[in-house]
mmCIF file of C-alpha atoms in Angstrom:
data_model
loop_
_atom_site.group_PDB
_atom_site.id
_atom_site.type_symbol
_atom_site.label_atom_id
_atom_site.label_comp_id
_atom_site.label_asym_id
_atom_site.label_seq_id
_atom_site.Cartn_x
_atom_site.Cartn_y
_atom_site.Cartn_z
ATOM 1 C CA UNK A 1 -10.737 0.892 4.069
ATOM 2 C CA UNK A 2 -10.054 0.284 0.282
ATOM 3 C CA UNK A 3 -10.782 0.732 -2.739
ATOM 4 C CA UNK A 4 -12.076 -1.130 -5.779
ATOM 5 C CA UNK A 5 -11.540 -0.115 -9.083
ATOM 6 C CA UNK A 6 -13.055 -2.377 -12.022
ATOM 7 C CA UNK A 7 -11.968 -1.473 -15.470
ATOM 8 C CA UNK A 8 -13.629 -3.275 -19.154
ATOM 9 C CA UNK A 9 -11.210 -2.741 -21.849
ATOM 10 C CA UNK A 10 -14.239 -1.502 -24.537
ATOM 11 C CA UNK A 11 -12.389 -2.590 -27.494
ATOM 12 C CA UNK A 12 -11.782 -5.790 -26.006
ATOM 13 C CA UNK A 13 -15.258 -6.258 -25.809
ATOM 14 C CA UNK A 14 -15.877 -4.810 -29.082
ATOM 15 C CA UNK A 15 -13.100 -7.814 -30.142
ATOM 16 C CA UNK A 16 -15.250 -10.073 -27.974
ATOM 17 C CA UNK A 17 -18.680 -9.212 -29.646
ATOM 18 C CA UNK A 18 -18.495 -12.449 -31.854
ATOM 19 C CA UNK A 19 -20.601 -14.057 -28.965
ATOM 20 C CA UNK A 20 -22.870 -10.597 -29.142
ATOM 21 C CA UNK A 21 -22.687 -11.156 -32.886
ATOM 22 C CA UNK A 22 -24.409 -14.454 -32.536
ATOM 23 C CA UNK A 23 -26.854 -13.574 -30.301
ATOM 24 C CA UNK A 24 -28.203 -11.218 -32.861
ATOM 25 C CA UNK A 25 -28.654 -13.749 -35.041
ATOM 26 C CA UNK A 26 -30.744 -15.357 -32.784
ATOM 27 C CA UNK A 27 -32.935 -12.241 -31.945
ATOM 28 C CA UNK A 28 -33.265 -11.723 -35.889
ATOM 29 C CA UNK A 29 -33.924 -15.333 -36.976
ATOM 30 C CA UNK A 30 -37.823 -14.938 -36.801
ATOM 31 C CA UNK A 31 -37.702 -11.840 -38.178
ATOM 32 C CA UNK A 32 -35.628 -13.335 -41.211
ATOM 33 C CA UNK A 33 -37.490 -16.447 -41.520
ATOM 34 C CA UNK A 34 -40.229 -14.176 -42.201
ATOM 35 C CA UNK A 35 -38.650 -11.986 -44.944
ATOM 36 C CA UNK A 36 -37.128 -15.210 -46.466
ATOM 37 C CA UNK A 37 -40.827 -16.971 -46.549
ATOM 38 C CA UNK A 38 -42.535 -14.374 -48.353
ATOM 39 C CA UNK A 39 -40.105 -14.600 -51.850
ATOM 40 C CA UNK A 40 -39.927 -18.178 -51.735
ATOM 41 C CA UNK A 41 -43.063 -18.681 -51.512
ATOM 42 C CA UNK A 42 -44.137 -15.971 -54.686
ATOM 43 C CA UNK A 43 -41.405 -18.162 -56.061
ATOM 44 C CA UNK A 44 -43.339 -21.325 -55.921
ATOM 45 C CA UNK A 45 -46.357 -19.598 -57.225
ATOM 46 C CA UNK A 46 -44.314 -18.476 -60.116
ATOM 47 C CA UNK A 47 -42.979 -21.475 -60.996
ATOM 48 C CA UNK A 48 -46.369 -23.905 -61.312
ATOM 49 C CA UNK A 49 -47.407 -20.700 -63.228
ATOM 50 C CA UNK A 50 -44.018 -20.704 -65.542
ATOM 51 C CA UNK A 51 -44.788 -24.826 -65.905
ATOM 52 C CA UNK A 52 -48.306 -24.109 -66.801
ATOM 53 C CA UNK A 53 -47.392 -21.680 -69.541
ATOM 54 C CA UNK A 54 -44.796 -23.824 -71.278
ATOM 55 C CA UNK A 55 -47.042 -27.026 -71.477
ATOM 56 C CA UNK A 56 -49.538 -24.310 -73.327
ATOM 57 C CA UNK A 57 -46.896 -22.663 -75.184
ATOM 58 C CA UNK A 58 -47.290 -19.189 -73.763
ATOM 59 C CA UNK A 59 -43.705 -18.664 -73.730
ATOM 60 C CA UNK A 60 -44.053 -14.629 -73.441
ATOM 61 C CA UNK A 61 -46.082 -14.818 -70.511
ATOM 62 C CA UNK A 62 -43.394 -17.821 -68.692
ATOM 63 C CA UNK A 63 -40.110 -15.287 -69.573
ATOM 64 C CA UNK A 64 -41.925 -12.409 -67.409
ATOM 65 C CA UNK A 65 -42.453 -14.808 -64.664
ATOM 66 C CA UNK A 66 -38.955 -16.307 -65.551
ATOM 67 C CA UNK A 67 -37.267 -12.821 -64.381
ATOM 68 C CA UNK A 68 -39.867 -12.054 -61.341
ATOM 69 C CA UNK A 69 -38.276 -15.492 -60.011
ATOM 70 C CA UNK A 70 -34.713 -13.963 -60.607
ATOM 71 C CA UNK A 71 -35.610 -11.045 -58.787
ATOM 72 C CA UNK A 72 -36.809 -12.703 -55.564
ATOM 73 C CA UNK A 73 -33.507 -15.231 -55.546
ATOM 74 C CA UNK A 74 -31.504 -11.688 -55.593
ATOM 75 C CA UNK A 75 -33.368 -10.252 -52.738
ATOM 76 C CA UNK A 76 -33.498 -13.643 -50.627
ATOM 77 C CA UNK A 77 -29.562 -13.991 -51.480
ATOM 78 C CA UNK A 78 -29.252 -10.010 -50.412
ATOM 79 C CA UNK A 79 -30.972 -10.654 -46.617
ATOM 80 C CA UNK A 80 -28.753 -13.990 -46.243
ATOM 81 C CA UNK A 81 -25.465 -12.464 -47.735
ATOM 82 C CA UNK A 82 -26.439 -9.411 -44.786
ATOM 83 C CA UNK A 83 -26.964 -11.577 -41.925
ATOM 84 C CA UNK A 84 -23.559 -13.440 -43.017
ATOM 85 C CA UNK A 85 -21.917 -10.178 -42.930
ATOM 86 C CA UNK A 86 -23.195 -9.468 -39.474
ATOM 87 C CA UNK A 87 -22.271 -12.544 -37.603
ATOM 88 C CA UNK A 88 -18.499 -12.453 -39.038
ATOM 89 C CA UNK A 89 -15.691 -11.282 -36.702
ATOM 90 C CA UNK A 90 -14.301 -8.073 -37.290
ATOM 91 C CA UNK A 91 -11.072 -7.984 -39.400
ATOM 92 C CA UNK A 92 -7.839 -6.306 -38.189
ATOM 93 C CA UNK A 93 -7.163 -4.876 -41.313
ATOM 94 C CA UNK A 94 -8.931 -1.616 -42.339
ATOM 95 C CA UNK A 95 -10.063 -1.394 -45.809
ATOM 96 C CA UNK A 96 -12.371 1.352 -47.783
ATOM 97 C CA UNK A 97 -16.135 0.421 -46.734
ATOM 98 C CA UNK A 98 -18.953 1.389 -48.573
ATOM 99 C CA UNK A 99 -21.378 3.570 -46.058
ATOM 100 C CA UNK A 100 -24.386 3.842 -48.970
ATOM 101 C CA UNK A 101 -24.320 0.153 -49.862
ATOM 102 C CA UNK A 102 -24.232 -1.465 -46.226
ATOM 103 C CA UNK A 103 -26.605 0.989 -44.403
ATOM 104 C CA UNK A 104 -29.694 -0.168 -46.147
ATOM 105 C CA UNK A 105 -28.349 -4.270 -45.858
ATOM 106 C CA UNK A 106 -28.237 -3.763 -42.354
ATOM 107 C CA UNK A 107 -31.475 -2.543 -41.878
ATOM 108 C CA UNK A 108 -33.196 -4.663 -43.698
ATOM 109 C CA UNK A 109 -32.497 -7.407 -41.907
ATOM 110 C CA UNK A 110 -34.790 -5.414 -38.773
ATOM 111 C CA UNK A 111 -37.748 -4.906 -41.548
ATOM 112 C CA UNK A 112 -39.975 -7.509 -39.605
ATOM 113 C CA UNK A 113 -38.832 -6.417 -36.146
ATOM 114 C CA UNK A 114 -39.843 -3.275 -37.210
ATOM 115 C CA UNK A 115 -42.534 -3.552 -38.957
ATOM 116 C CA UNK A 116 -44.137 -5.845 -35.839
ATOM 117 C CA UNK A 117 -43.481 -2.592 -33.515
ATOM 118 C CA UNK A 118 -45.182 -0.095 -35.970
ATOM 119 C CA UNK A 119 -41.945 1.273 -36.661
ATOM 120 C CA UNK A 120 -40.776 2.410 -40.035
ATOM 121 C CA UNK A 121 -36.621 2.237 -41.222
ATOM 122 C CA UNK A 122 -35.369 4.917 -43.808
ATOM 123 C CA UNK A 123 -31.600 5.448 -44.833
ATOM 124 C CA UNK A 124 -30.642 8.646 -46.883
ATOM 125 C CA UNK A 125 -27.122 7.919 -47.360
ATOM 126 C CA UNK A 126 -25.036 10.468 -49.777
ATOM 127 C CA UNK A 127 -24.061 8.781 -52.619
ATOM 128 C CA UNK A 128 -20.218 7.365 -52.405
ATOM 129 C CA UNK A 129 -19.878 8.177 -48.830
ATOM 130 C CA UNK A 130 -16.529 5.635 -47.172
ATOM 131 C CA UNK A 131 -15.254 5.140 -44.158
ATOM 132 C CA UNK A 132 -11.777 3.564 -43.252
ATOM 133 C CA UNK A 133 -12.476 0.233 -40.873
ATOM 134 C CA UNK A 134 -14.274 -3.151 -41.060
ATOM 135 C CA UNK A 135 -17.727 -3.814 -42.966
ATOM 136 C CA UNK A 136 -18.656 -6.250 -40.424
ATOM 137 C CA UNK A 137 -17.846 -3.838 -38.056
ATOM 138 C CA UNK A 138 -20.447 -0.828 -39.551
ATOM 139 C CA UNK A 139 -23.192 -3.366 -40.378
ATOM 140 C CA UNK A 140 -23.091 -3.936 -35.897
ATOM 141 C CA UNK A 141 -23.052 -0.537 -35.237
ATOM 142 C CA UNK A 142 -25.325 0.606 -37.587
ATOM 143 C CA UNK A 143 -27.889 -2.695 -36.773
ATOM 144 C CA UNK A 144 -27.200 -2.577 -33.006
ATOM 145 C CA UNK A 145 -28.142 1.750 -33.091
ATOM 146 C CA UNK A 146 -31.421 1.171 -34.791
ATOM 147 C CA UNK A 147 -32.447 -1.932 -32.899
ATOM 148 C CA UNK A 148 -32.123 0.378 -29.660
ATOM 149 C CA UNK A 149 -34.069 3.144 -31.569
ATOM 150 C CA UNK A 150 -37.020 1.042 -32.655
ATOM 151 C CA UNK A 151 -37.264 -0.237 -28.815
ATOM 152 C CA UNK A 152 -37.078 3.186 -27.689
ATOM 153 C CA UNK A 153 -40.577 3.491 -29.608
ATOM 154 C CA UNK A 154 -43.360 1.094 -28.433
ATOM 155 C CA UNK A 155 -46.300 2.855 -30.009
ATOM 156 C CA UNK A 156 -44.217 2.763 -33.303
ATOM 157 C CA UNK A 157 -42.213 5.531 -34.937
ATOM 158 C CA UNK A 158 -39.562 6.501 -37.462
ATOM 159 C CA UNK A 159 -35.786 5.153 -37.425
ATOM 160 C CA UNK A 160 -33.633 7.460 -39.678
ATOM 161 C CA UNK A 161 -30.360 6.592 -41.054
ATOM 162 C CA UNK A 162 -28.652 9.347 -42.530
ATOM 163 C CA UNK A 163 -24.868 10.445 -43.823
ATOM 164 C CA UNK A 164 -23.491 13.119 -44.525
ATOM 165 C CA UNK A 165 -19.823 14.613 -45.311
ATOM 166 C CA UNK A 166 -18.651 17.556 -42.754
ATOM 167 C CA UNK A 167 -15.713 18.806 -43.377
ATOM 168 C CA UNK A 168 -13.023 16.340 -43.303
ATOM 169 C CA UNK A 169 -15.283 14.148 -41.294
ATOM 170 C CA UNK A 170 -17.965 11.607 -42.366
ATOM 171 C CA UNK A 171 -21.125 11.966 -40.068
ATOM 172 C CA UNK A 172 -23.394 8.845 -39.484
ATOM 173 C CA UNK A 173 -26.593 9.634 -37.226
ATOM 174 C CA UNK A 174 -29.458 7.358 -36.252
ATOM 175 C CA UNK A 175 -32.488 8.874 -34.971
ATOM 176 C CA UNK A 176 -36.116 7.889 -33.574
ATOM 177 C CA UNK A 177 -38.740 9.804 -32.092
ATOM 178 C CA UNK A 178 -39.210 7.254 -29.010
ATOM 179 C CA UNK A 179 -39.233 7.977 -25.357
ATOM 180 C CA UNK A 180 -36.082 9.728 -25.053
ATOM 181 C CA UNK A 181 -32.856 9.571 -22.911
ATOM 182 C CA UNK A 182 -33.240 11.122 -19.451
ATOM 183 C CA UNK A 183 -30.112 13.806 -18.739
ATOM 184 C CA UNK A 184 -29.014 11.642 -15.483
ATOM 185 C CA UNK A 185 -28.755 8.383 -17.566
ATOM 186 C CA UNK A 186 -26.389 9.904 -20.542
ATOM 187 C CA UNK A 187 -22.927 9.239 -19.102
ATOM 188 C CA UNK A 188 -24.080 5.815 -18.141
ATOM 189 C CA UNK A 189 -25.726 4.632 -21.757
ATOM 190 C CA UNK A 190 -21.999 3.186 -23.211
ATOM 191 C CA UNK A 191 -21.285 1.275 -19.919
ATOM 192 C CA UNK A 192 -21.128 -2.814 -20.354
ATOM 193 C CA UNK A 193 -24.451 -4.185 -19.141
ATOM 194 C CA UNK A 194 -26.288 -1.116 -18.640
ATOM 195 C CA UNK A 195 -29.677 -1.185 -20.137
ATOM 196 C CA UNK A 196 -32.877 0.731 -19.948
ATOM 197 C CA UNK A 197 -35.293 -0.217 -22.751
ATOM 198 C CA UNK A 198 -38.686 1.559 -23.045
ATOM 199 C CA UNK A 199 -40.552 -1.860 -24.795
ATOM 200 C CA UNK A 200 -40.142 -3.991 -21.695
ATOM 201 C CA UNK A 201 -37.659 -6.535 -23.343
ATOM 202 C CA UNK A 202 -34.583 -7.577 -22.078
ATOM 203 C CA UNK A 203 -31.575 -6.900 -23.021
ATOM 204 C CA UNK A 204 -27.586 -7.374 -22.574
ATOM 205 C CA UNK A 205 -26.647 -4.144 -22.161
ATOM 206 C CA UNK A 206 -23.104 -4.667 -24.441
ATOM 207 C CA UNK A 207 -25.122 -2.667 -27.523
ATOM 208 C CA UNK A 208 -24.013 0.686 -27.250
ATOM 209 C CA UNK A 209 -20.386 -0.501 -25.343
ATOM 210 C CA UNK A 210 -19.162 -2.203 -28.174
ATOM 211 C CA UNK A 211 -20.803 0.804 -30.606
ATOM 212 C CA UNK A 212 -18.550 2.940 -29.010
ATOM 213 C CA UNK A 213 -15.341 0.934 -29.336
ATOM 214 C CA UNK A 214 -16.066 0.450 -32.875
ATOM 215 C CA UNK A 215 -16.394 4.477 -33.189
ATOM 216 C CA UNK A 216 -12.668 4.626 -31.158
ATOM 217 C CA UNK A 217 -11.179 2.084 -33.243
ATOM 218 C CA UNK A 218 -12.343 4.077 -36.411
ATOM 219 C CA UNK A 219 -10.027 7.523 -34.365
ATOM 220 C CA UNK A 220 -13.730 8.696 -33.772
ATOM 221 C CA UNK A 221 -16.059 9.866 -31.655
ATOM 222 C CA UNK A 222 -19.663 9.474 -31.223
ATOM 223 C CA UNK A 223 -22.670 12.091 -29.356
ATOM 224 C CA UNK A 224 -26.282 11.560 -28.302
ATOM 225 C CA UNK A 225 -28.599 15.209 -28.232
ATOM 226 C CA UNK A 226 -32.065 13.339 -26.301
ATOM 227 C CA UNK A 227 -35.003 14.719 -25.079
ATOM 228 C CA UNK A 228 -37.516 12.536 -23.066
ATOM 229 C CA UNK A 229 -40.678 12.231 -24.743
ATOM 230 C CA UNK A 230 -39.526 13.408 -28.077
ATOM 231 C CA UNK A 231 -36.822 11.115 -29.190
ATOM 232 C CA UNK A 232 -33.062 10.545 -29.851
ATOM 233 C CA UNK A 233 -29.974 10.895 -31.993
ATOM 234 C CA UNK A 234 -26.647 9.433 -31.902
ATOM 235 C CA UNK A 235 -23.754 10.579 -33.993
ATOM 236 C CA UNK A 236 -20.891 8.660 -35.166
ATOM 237 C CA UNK A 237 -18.135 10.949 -36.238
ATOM 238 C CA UNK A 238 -15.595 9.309 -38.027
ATOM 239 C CA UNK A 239 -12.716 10.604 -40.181
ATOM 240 C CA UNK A 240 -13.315 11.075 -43.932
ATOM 241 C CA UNK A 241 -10.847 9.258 -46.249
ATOM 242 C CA UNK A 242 -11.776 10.555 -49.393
ATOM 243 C CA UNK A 243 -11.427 14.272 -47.872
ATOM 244 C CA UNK A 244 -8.843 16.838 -49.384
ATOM 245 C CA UNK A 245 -6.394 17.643 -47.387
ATOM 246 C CA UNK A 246 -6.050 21.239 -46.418
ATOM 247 C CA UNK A 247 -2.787 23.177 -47.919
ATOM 248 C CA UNK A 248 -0.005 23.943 -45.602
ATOM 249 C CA UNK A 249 0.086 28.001 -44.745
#
């Protein structure tokens, strides 16, 4: 008789996720063709409009347009500049990340995915909230979390982003109201290739592994509270840089 023990190094495979990184890209590119289409095409609108009212001299009128076409090369360079972001390798080198500025990037770039499940994305981020790791590495988590959530609702739903300070921690939670975790599956959710998803569509199973190395490289730690039927919420507790140290007694 023996025994055989197999043991995945998680933040190996978080260091790995390059190759997960990419496959997102892939999974998103519809979706982001779609978002992309719709300003460039007000865009071209805007511009036989803007021609039309400088050969007639309406030069009011073509400066209004003139700043409407600014505004949709911003958002088009926002969702490209995101899905950049995403598919970059992690950096060794922990630096000050912005939590309220690269929530809402990363979920934008699930708005059609969303949107084609009935599902609706919200962030309510406080204001100057940092955490101490990688950007690329929070725009995975945070886009890899709500992708699960929005396939944990078929008949459509809410996916809520929210952080918060707690004491000298930073709190990060991502919740839907989809089908729910049952209690025998909970310890198995952050193993490699494990994968239960309530839509029907396939998936790798590396999501929520390589979430959870992320959290451990960050010295944090991350919970789930489910109940079947009524939804989910995972927890990323992380430790908060900008948090005063207590006074020695």
């Amino acid at each position: 008789p023996c025994v055989v023990e197999a043991i995945r190094d998680l933040d190996q495979q978080a260091r790995l996720s390059q190759e997960q990184r990419l496959s997102e890209f892939g999974l998103l590119s519809a979706g982001l063709a779609h978002e992309i289409y719709n300003p460039m095409s007000s865009i071209s609108l805007l511009l036989e409009a803007a021609r039309a009212g400088l050969a007639e001299g309406r030069t009011e009128e073509t400066a209004d347009r003139l700043k409407v076409i600014g505004e949709e090369v911003a958002r088009t360079l926002r969702i490209t500049d995101s899905l950049l972001s995403l598919c970059l390798p992690p950096s060794d080198e922990a630096v000050l990340v912005e939590i309220d500025r690269v929530v809402p990037e990363a979920l934008a770039l699930l708005g059609f995915l969303a949107r084609q499940g009935g599902c609706r994305l919200e962030s309510d981020i406080t204001p100057g909230l940092r955490l101490l790791g990688s950007e690329s590495d929070l725009r995975m988590a945070v886009t890899n979390l709500a992708l699960n959530a929005i396939h944990a609702m078929p008949n459509g739903g809410l996916v809520l982003v929210s952080g918060r300070r707690r004491g000298a921690d930073i709190v990060l939670s991502v919740s839907d109201q989809g089908i729910g975790i049952e209690p025998d599956h909970l310890r198995q959710i952050f193993l490699p290739f494990w994968t239960r998803r309530a839509d029907g569509t396939p998936g790798r199973g590396l999501g929520l592994s390589i979430v959870h190395a992320i959290v451990t490289r960050w010295q944090g730690r991350i919970e789930v509270r489910s109940t079947p039927g009524r939804g989910s919420t995972f927890r990323l507790h992380v430790p908060d840089p900008d948090a005063i140290p207590e006074a020695p007694r």
